Amino acid sequence: MVEFYLQLHPVIQGLLKGLAVILVIFPIGGACSMAERKVSAWIQGRPGPNRASVPWISWIPFLGTFLQRLGIFHVMADGGKMLFKEDALPGHVNKFYFILAPIVAMIPALTTVTTVPFGAYLDEAGRVIPLALANVDIGLLAIFAVSSLGVYSLILAGWASNSKYPFLGGVRASAQLISYELSMTLSVVPLFLWVNEPGREATLGLGRVVEFQSQPGFMGGMWFLFIMPVSAFIFLTSLFAETNRQPFDMPESESDLVGGFHTEYGAFKWGLFFVAEYAHMVIGSAVFTLLFLGGWNPLPWVSLADMATWVHLADQPILLGVLSIGIFLGKVLAMIFFFMWVRWTVPRFRYDQVMEIGWKKLLPLAIANLLAYAIGIAIIQK
Amino acid sequence: MTIGQILFNLFALFTLVMAAGVVLNKNAVNAALCLLLCLVGVAGLFVGLNAYLLAFLLLLVYAGAIVALFLFIVMLLDTRGDARPTLNRLPLVARILATGLILGGVASFLQRGRLVSPDIAGTVGVGAALKPYAYQLFTTYLLPVQILGFLLLIAMLGVIVLSKKFVGMEDIK
């Protein structure tokens, strides 16, 4: 199996790896939509979706009823509905861009996955090797660049729909996403100033950030969440705005814009927008985990290499790789739960408040944070 | 030709076609999207030249933000976007200037349009290029960077002065 894989052309190997990661991201996106319904139900004190069931599975004692209560089968029911529902195309839209928009939504969401490292293993020399589709030095910049193209799907959807509410949603999206991109980029600069110590080869790679958080010692093993809480806060807030999550979901904002940019969409095209939003959330959570939560290190001050010696997996690269991916995915899913928790806790801002928070609060805070850390790092690292 | 060269040529052709699309499209939204694809093509060319940093900066700044703002403005001002002045009404001076610029550009391209390709073995990797790049910006090219920054600041102030209605704030005016 492994030999057969290794003798394939590198391009085909790359395609297979990409397909594998997409096969993971896409169902997570679907499962997130279900999780959102369930989490919102728990937060609001109601049972949530718990009726759909598949006959043979629900006949299993305990497990079947448990899965039914959990609403697992609603994912399939929803997916099936979206696939087979009539996909009406309104007569007044610009057809080309109307159909293009959901596709454009998916492309950046799935392309950014290529540069996100999602696990690690130890080689014979005991070094930690990150697992990623493309381990590029430019790491975070590539993710920011490609994910910034996601705004076009919202603009195009709003414009092509050729009606008032979607149009307002599109205009809001274009202004909001650009505003928060600034704070987001500025918030991670101190982190990379800290990581790129003098005398080292400069890098923007996310693998290096995790490596930095897994050094021995009190300061070495500290996650960046504790060293740079302000950066983490700004990054997280901007992430909410960039992924259109409440309290920043101005482009769709059901209470004043009906459905915002996707008012005119139905069936699978509408579903694609949602899977793209959740894929953006998954990738945003993954980047936040890598930057501020120690990536695949199980706990602060406990690195993956330490853990490998405790559980005697140091010489088992495959098992350790699976374990590290498990730890990483666990953190990502916890972050996604946090996204949902905030959504059902914090009320939506008004549009002028969104702009004011972005330009008058977060951006000056990000610049002050950058200056303070730049001076501090210059003094510490000489 | 290697795969790299074929891709480079394809990206060059793509960039040219999209650039033509920007100029020839009557619909402003179409033109802005052609500009976006043109920039993506240029980023592809940069990747072909191993200038990854430039490619991603181009995508991040121009494709990700500036063209989005263009679209924002186009959508705000004129959603149809098909009413634009025809070429005939352009003043004579502008036409002569434009022709002169194009001729000058083509002439200079013909005369010294050869890039001496650097020694491939001597060029540094992607990550290693970040530091020298930043170092150059803050030493050799410090003055141009500052002047550009100042220019942008003036433009921003100008926009505020032009667009803002200073009602009840006569002292600022």
XYZ file of C-alpha atoms in Angstrom:
555
model
C 0.000 0.000 0.000
C 2.689 2.443 1.076
C 5.030 1.308 -1.712
C 2.245 1.681 -4.280
C 1.550 5.196 -3.024
C 5.225 6.202 -3.093
C 5.739 5.087 -6.688
C 2.937 7.350 -7.945
C 3.738 10.612 -9.722
C 4.263 13.483 -7.216
C 1.389 15.413 -8.779
C -0.988 12.480 -8.229
C 0.342 12.098 -4.675
C -0.409 15.771 -4.058
C -3.895 15.413 -5.521
C -4.608 12.403 -3.304
C -3.377 14.240 -0.211
C -5.480 17.279 -1.089
C -8.515 15.087 -1.670
C -7.994 13.404 1.705
C -7.927 16.726 3.524
C -10.978 18.008 1.621
C -12.774 14.772 2.506
C -12.179 15.663 6.148
C -13.001 19.381 5.951
C -16.226 19.021 3.953
C -17.999 16.642 6.376
C -16.757 18.696 9.331
C -18.464 21.680 7.698
C -21.677 19.680 7.393
C -21.407 18.311 10.917
C -20.813 21.835 12.244
C -24.175 22.987 10.890
C -25.755 20.155 12.882
C -23.651 20.895 15.940
C -24.766 24.491 15.744
C -28.427 23.492 15.945
C -27.721 21.204 18.869
C -25.465 23.643 20.749
C -27.974 26.451 20.306
C -30.657 24.146 21.662
C -28.613 23.289 24.741
C -27.823 26.929 25.383
C -31.476 27.876 25.049
C -32.638 24.973 27.213
C -34.559 22.939 24.606
C -33.876 19.452 23.275
C -33.038 20.462 19.695
C -33.300 18.130 16.686
C -33.851 14.596 18.040
C -36.416 12.861 15.830
C -34.829 11.712 12.563
C -33.614 8.133 12.681
C -32.510 5.329 10.394
C -34.534 2.147 11.183
C -31.785 -0.454 11.637
C -29.476 1.770 13.618
C -32.126 3.127 15.963
C -33.097 -0.452 16.853
C -29.743 -0.972 18.583
C -30.520 -0.636 22.345
C -28.912 2.406 24.111
C -26.568 3.427 21.260
C -29.365 3.810 18.716
C -31.527 5.977 20.936
C -28.456 7.952 22.021
C -27.531 8.739 18.418
C -31.122 9.671 17.626
C -31.271 12.042 20.628
C -27.982 13.537 19.510
C -29.565 14.360 16.148
C -26.836 12.654 14.102
C -29.307 11.537 11.416
C -30.517 15.071 10.833
C -27.195 15.749 9.088
C -28.037 13.159 6.452
C -31.634 14.331 6.223
C -30.498 17.937 5.751
C -27.856 16.995 3.209
C -30.315 14.870 1.267
C -32.875 17.639 1.299
C -30.356 20.156 -0.017
C -29.244 17.851 -2.812
C -32.691 16.868 -4.070
C -34.641 20.078 -3.514
C -35.585 22.068 -6.593
C -32.852 24.600 -7.231
C -34.864 27.563 -8.440
C -33.021 30.285 -10.346
C -34.781 33.636 -9.917
C -35.511 35.398 -13.212
C -34.041 38.776 -12.294
C -30.519 37.685 -11.413
C -27.293 37.923 -13.356
C -27.059 34.182 -14.015
C -23.312 33.842 -14.538
C -22.267 35.584 -11.339
C -25.210 34.151 -9.417
C -23.966 30.624 -10.082
C -20.306 31.616 -9.750
C -20.659 33.091 -6.250
C -21.172 29.862 -4.243
C -18.309 28.240 -6.171
C -16.046 31.194 -5.390
C -17.061 30.780 -1.749
C -15.767 27.213 -1.642
C -12.443 27.723 -3.461
C -10.566 29.945 -0.938
C -12.077 28.024 1.957
C -10.637 24.744 0.696
C -7.404 26.158 -0.774
C -6.171 27.624 2.506
C -6.143 24.119 4.001
C -3.029 23.306 1.986
C -0.766 25.503 4.099
C -2.174 24.632 7.527
C -0.042 22.067 9.382
C -2.366 19.724 11.261
C -0.137 17.317 13.140
C 3.413 16.152 13.714
C 5.543 13.061 14.253
C 9.071 12.366 15.461
C 11.721 11.181 13.027
C 14.604 8.832 13.962
C 16.685 11.721 15.303
C 13.860 12.744 17.630
C 13.036 15.934 15.758
C 9.409 17.007 15.427
C 8.333 16.995 11.768
C 5.061 18.833 11.049
C 2.432 17.236 8.820
C 1.058 19.584 6.172
C 0.097 19.477 2.519
C 2.530 22.255 1.622
C 5.045 23.238 4.247
C 5.819 26.725 2.992
C 7.938 29.260 4.813
C 5.471 31.964 3.966
C 2.743 30.066 5.842
C 0.470 32.578 7.455
C 0.825 35.158 4.690
C -0.412 32.588 2.177
C -3.423 31.789 4.365
C -4.284 35.471 4.782
C -3.821 36.131 1.054
C -6.008 33.290 -0.157
C -8.695 33.649 2.489
C -8.975 37.366 1.722
C -10.333 36.324 -1.689
C -13.365 34.853 0.077
C -14.965 38.296 0.210
C -15.704 38.122 -3.525
C -18.251 35.365 -3.078
C -20.277 37.627 -0.769
C -19.930 40.682 -3.010
C -20.803 38.722 -6.147
C -23.754 36.993 -4.513
C -25.076 40.319 -3.292
C -24.597 42.051 -6.598
C -25.748 39.256 -8.906
C -28.966 38.723 -6.944
C -30.095 42.097 -8.267
C -32.405 42.928 -5.397
C -32.132 45.290 -2.456
C -31.396 43.174 0.630
C -28.719 40.974 -0.931
C -27.143 44.090 -2.395
C -26.938 45.734 1.023
C -25.460 42.514 2.375
C -22.793 42.502 -0.328
C -21.861 46.124 0.299
C -21.648 45.483 4.021
C -19.495 42.401 3.468
C -16.953 44.216 1.326
C -16.511 47.023 3.867
C -16.485 44.803 6.943
C -14.086 42.144 5.754
C -11.484 44.668 4.628
C -11.748 46.654 7.867
C -11.069 43.683 10.089
C -8.306 42.250 7.924
C -6.068 45.124 9.051
C -6.380 44.425 12.777
C -6.064 40.722 12.148
C -2.778 41.056 10.292
C -1.365 43.574 12.776
C -2.276 41.399 15.767
C -0.023 38.520 14.709
C 3.019 40.668 13.842
C 4.340 40.765 17.471
C 4.078 36.993 17.598
C 6.322 36.594 14.577
C 8.712 39.246 15.894
C 9.044 37.082 19.011
C 9.396 33.817 17.101
C 12.036 35.088 14.655
C 14.840 35.528 17.143
C 18.002 37.251 15.924
C 20.359 34.956 14.095
C 17.629 32.630 12.895
C 16.369 32.208 9.380
C 13.285 34.378 9.110
C 10.029 32.512 8.596
C 6.295 33.070 8.678
C 5.673 29.326 8.919
C 3.083 28.072 11.368
C 5.149 24.970 12.137
C 7.871 27.189 13.578
C 5.352 28.957 15.850
C 4.298 25.616 17.318
C 7.930 24.541 17.649
C 8.567 27.738 19.594
C 5.730 26.936 21.973
C 7.086 23.455 22.695
C 10.492 24.370 24.118
C 11.502 23.154 27.560
C 11.357 25.474 30.556
C 8.718 27.761 32.009
C 8.820 30.468 29.312
C 9.576 27.999 26.515
C 6.530 25.840 27.039
C 4.166 28.747 27.503
C 1.459 29.108 24.890
C 1.195 32.435 23.116
C -2.285 32.861 24.554
C -0.588 33.619 27.906
C 2.335 35.635 26.504
C 0.206 37.778 24.182
C -3.376 37.820 25.439
C -4.155 41.118 23.691
C -2.978 39.780 20.335
C -5.067 36.663 20.865
C -8.117 38.759 21.705
C -7.735 40.995 18.639
C -7.088 38.019 16.382
C -10.121 36.159 17.695
C -12.417 39.176 17.380
C -11.239 39.815 13.827
C -11.705 36.125 13.086
C -15.359 36.392 14.100
C -15.745 39.355 11.764
C -13.856 37.686 8.909
C -15.900 34.499 9.098
C -19.188 36.447 9.336
C -20.077 34.927 12.641
C -22.389 36.547 15.092
C -22.067 39.105 16.648
C -20.480 40.282 13.365
C -22.752 38.640 10.791
C -23.690 41.927 9.139
C -23.769 40.549 5.548
C -26.652 38.196 6.365
C -28.143 39.702 9.520
C -31.599 38.063 9.335
C -33.418 40.602 11.456
C -32.840 43.568 9.152
C -31.719 42.115 5.798
C -33.966 39.000 5.515
C -31.008 36.771 4.650
C -28.497 39.285 3.396
C -26.311 38.198 0.505
C -27.941 34.752 0.251
C -31.588 35.877 0.319
C -32.146 34.749 -3.269
C -30.312 31.451 -2.925
C -31.857 28.094 -2.209
C -31.068 24.401 -2.053
C -27.521 23.317 -2.704
C -26.134 26.746 -3.644
C -27.292 28.050 -0.269
C -25.784 24.969 1.345
C -22.439 25.675 -0.309
C -22.341 29.128 1.295
C -22.845 27.498 4.646
C -20.292 24.770 4.193
C -17.855 27.506 3.077
C -18.607 29.541 6.187
C -17.978 26.524 8.402
C -14.849 25.611 6.458
C -13.595 29.153 7.062
C -14.377 28.668 10.739
C -12.510 25.363 10.843
C -9.457 26.910 9.210
C -9.642 30.045 11.342
C -9.866 27.902 14.466
C -6.952 25.813 13.221
C -4.816 28.917 12.688
C -5.779 30.266 16.104
C -4.887 26.909 17.665
C -1.502 26.882 15.946
C -0.691 30.473 16.824
C -1.995 30.809 20.346
C -2.935 27.379 21.698
C 0.254 25.418 21.102
C -0.889 23.505 18.003
C -0.496 19.764 18.550
C 1.068 20.009 22.011
C -1.359 18.405 24.443
C -1.038 20.903 27.330
C 0.913 24.063 28.097
C 4.430 23.080 29.253
C 3.854 19.545 27.916
C 5.132 19.166 24.374
C 4.290 16.369 21.955
C 7.834 15.000 22.298
C 7.433 14.760 26.108
C 4.130 13.018 25.707
C 5.611 10.614 23.143
C 8.166 9.397 25.696
C 5.487 8.958 28.386
C 3.197 6.851 26.240
C 6.162 5.103 24.484
C 5.218 6.203 20.971
C 8.454 8.005 20.104
C 9.481 5.259 17.675
C 5.995 4.879 16.163
C 5.705 7.801 13.743
C 2.310 6.761 12.338
C 0.613 6.257 15.721
C 2.134 9.452 17.077
C 1.015 11.307 13.950
C -2.556 10.084 14.441
C -2.393 11.037 18.123
C -1.136 14.543 17.309
C -3.833 15.022 14.672
C -6.365 13.904 17.283
C -5.088 16.450 19.808
C -5.100 19.178 17.174
C -8.607 18.351 15.930
C -9.828 18.279 19.523
C -8.583 21.815 20.068
C -10.068 22.964 16.758
C -13.443 21.488 17.640
C -13.296 23.155 21.050
C -12.660 26.460 19.279
C -15.652 25.840 17.003
C -17.767 25.178 20.063
C -16.517 28.505 21.405
C -17.628 30.194 18.147
C -21.123 28.773 18.634
C -21.167 29.611 22.317
C -20.418 33.258 21.507
C -23.018 33.270 18.748
C -25.793 32.340 21.167
C -24.518 34.581 23.951
C -23.532 37.949 22.490
C -26.246 39.912 20.653
C -25.551 41.168 17.145
C -23.952 44.606 16.755
C -25.418 47.356 14.647
C -23.543 48.094 11.446
C -22.159 51.431 12.626
C -20.997 49.717 15.813
C -19.178 47.091 13.761
C -17.339 49.809 11.846
C -16.577 51.742 15.020
C -15.214 48.684 16.817
C -13.079 47.814 13.808
C -11.578 51.218 13.055
C -11.726 53.169 16.316
C -11.096 50.412 18.881
C -9.459 47.295 17.482
C -7.088 48.958 15.011
C -5.551 51.450 17.511
C -5.377 48.645 20.070
C -3.585 46.428 17.549
C -1.097 49.188 16.702
C -0.428 49.963 20.374
C -0.030 46.252 21.082
C 2.436 45.927 18.208
C 4.487 48.909 19.384
C 4.585 47.719 23.002
C 5.695 44.222 22.049
C 8.191 45.516 19.473
C 9.904 47.616 22.147
C 9.717 44.793 24.708
C 11.087 42.208 22.292
C 13.881 44.563 21.227
C 14.929 44.958 24.881
C 14.666 41.237 25.726
C 16.267 39.833 22.589
C 18.806 42.676 22.132
C 9.692 23.172 -22.394
C 9.351 22.140 -18.803
C 6.049 22.217 -16.919
C 7.210 25.395 -15.210
C 7.772 27.173 -18.524
C 4.433 26.028 -19.938
C 2.652 27.261 -16.824
C 4.533 30.545 -16.987
C 3.479 31.092 -20.604
C -0.099 30.141 -19.812
C -0.183 32.596 -16.921
C 1.334 35.314 -19.131
C -1.330 34.741 -21.792
C -4.058 34.669 -19.134
C -2.801 37.941 -17.632
C -2.766 39.644 -21.040
C -6.261 38.449 -21.956
C -7.638 39.609 -18.610
C -5.833 42.944 -18.868
C -7.469 43.447 -22.260
C -10.757 42.488 -20.635
C -10.362 45.247 -18.058
C -10.074 47.868 -20.790
C -12.613 46.490 -23.237
C -15.441 45.514 -20.889
C -18.391 47.893 -20.911
C -19.748 46.599 -17.614
C -17.753 48.035 -14.703
C -18.263 44.967 -12.503
C -16.996 42.686 -15.260
C -13.992 44.960 -15.713
C -13.197 44.914 -11.992
C -13.400 41.125 -11.929
C -11.130 40.944 -14.983
C -8.693 43.116 -13.039
C -8.907 40.648 -10.161
C -8.144 37.705 -12.445
C -5.372 39.726 -14.105
C -3.776 40.250 -10.686
C -4.124 36.549 -9.921
C -2.337 35.876 -13.207
C 0.483 38.249 -12.251
C 0.740 36.490 -8.894
C 1.053 33.234 -10.830
C 3.888 34.771 -12.851
C 5.631 35.773 -9.623
C 5.302 32.233 -8.300
C 6.829 31.025 -11.555
C 9.775 33.347 -10.893
C 10.147 31.975 -7.332
C 9.101 35.342 -5.887
C 6.559 33.823 -3.487
C 6.573 36.757 -1.099
C 5.662 39.209 -3.859
C 2.999 36.865 -5.187
C 1.237 36.557 -1.857
C 1.605 40.240 -1.016
C 0.045 41.061 -4.375
C -2.850 38.722 -3.651
C -3.290 39.994 -0.098
C -3.159 43.713 -0.825
C -4.397 44.173 -4.371
C -6.583 41.160 -5.086
C -7.884 40.801 -1.544
C -8.506 44.398 -0.599
C -8.109 46.972 -3.360
C -10.208 45.286 -6.042
C -12.841 44.540 -3.393
C -12.934 48.272 -2.689
C -13.194 48.999 -6.433
C -16.196 46.699 -6.577
C -17.608 48.366 -3.489
C -17.370 51.769 -5.160
C -18.730 50.498 -8.478
C -21.686 48.951 -6.700
C -22.340 52.061 -4.643
C -22.149 54.508 -7.527
C -23.670 52.709 -10.442
C -25.017 49.212 -10.277
C -25.532 48.946 -14.031
C -22.088 50.222 -14.852
C -22.620 50.411 -18.615
C -22.721 54.186 -19.024
C -19.212 55.351 -19.641
C -17.965 58.163 -21.866
C -16.995 57.006 -25.318
C -13.442 57.442 -26.489
C -14.395 60.190 -28.988
C -15.082 62.721 -26.284
C -11.610 62.448 -24.776
C -9.689 65.669 -25.093
C -6.959 65.818 -27.659
C -4.246 66.446 -25.092
C -5.081 63.266 -23.215
C -4.981 61.268 -26.422
C -1.614 62.645 -27.427
C -0.253 62.074 -23.941
C -1.516 58.495 -23.835
C -0.105 57.721 -27.271
C 3.227 59.222 -26.273
C 3.317 57.184 -23.074
C 2.519 53.949 -24.865
C 5.113 54.640 -27.576
C 7.692 55.549 -24.947
C 6.936 52.392 -23.014
C 7.202 50.171 -26.078
C 10.402 51.929 -27.200
C 12.073 51.542 -23.821
C 10.935 47.916 -23.695
C 12.455 47.250 -27.117
C 15.657 49.037 -26.243
C 16.445 47.671 -22.811
C 13.753 45.122 -22.174
C 16.212 42.409 -21.200
C 16.439 41.223 -17.661
C 19.719 39.668 -16.659
C 18.552 36.534 -14.911
C 20.354 36.136 -11.571
C 22.415 33.095 -10.736
C 19.829 30.516 -9.670
C 22.205 28.772 -7.257
C 22.976 32.086 -5.602
C 19.372 33.090 -4.946
C 18.078 32.509 -1.449
C 14.997 30.545 -0.417
C 11.586 31.953 0.340
C 11.874 32.351 4.076
C 15.444 33.534 3.854
C 14.294 36.252 1.455
C 11.983 37.816 4.024
C 14.719 39.300 6.161
C 16.820 40.880 3.386
C 13.607 42.231 1.867
C 12.589 43.939 5.097
C 16.170 45.073 5.678
C 16.280 46.719 2.252
C 12.968 48.464 2.934
C 14.282 49.971 6.148
C 17.748 50.939 4.869
C 18.302 51.420 1.133
C 14.713 52.264 0.260
C 13.753 54.042 3.467
C 13.232 57.418 1.784
C 10.949 56.171 -1.020
C 8.919 54.193 1.516
C 8.513 57.256 3.711
C 7.600 59.463 0.758
C 5.019 56.939 -0.396
C 3.597 56.729 3.096
C 3.370 60.496 3.231
C 1.650 60.562 -0.150
C -0.948 58.074 1.069
C -1.485 60.132 4.202
C -2.085 63.260 2.116
C -4.507 61.352 -0.099
C -6.397 60.155 2.976
C -6.594 63.646 4.426
C -7.753 64.953 1.058
C -10.539 62.385 0.928
C -11.684 63.338 4.414
C -11.678 67.055 3.587
C -13.493 66.516 0.273
C -16.124 64.075 1.462
C -16.916 65.157 4.992
C -19.559 67.794 5.572
C -18.212 70.014 8.323
C -21.613 71.103 9.587
C -21.463 72.840 12.925
C -17.703 72.492 13.039
C -16.711 75.861 11.583
C -13.641 76.066 13.817
C -12.086 73.031 12.093
C -12.807 74.406 8.688
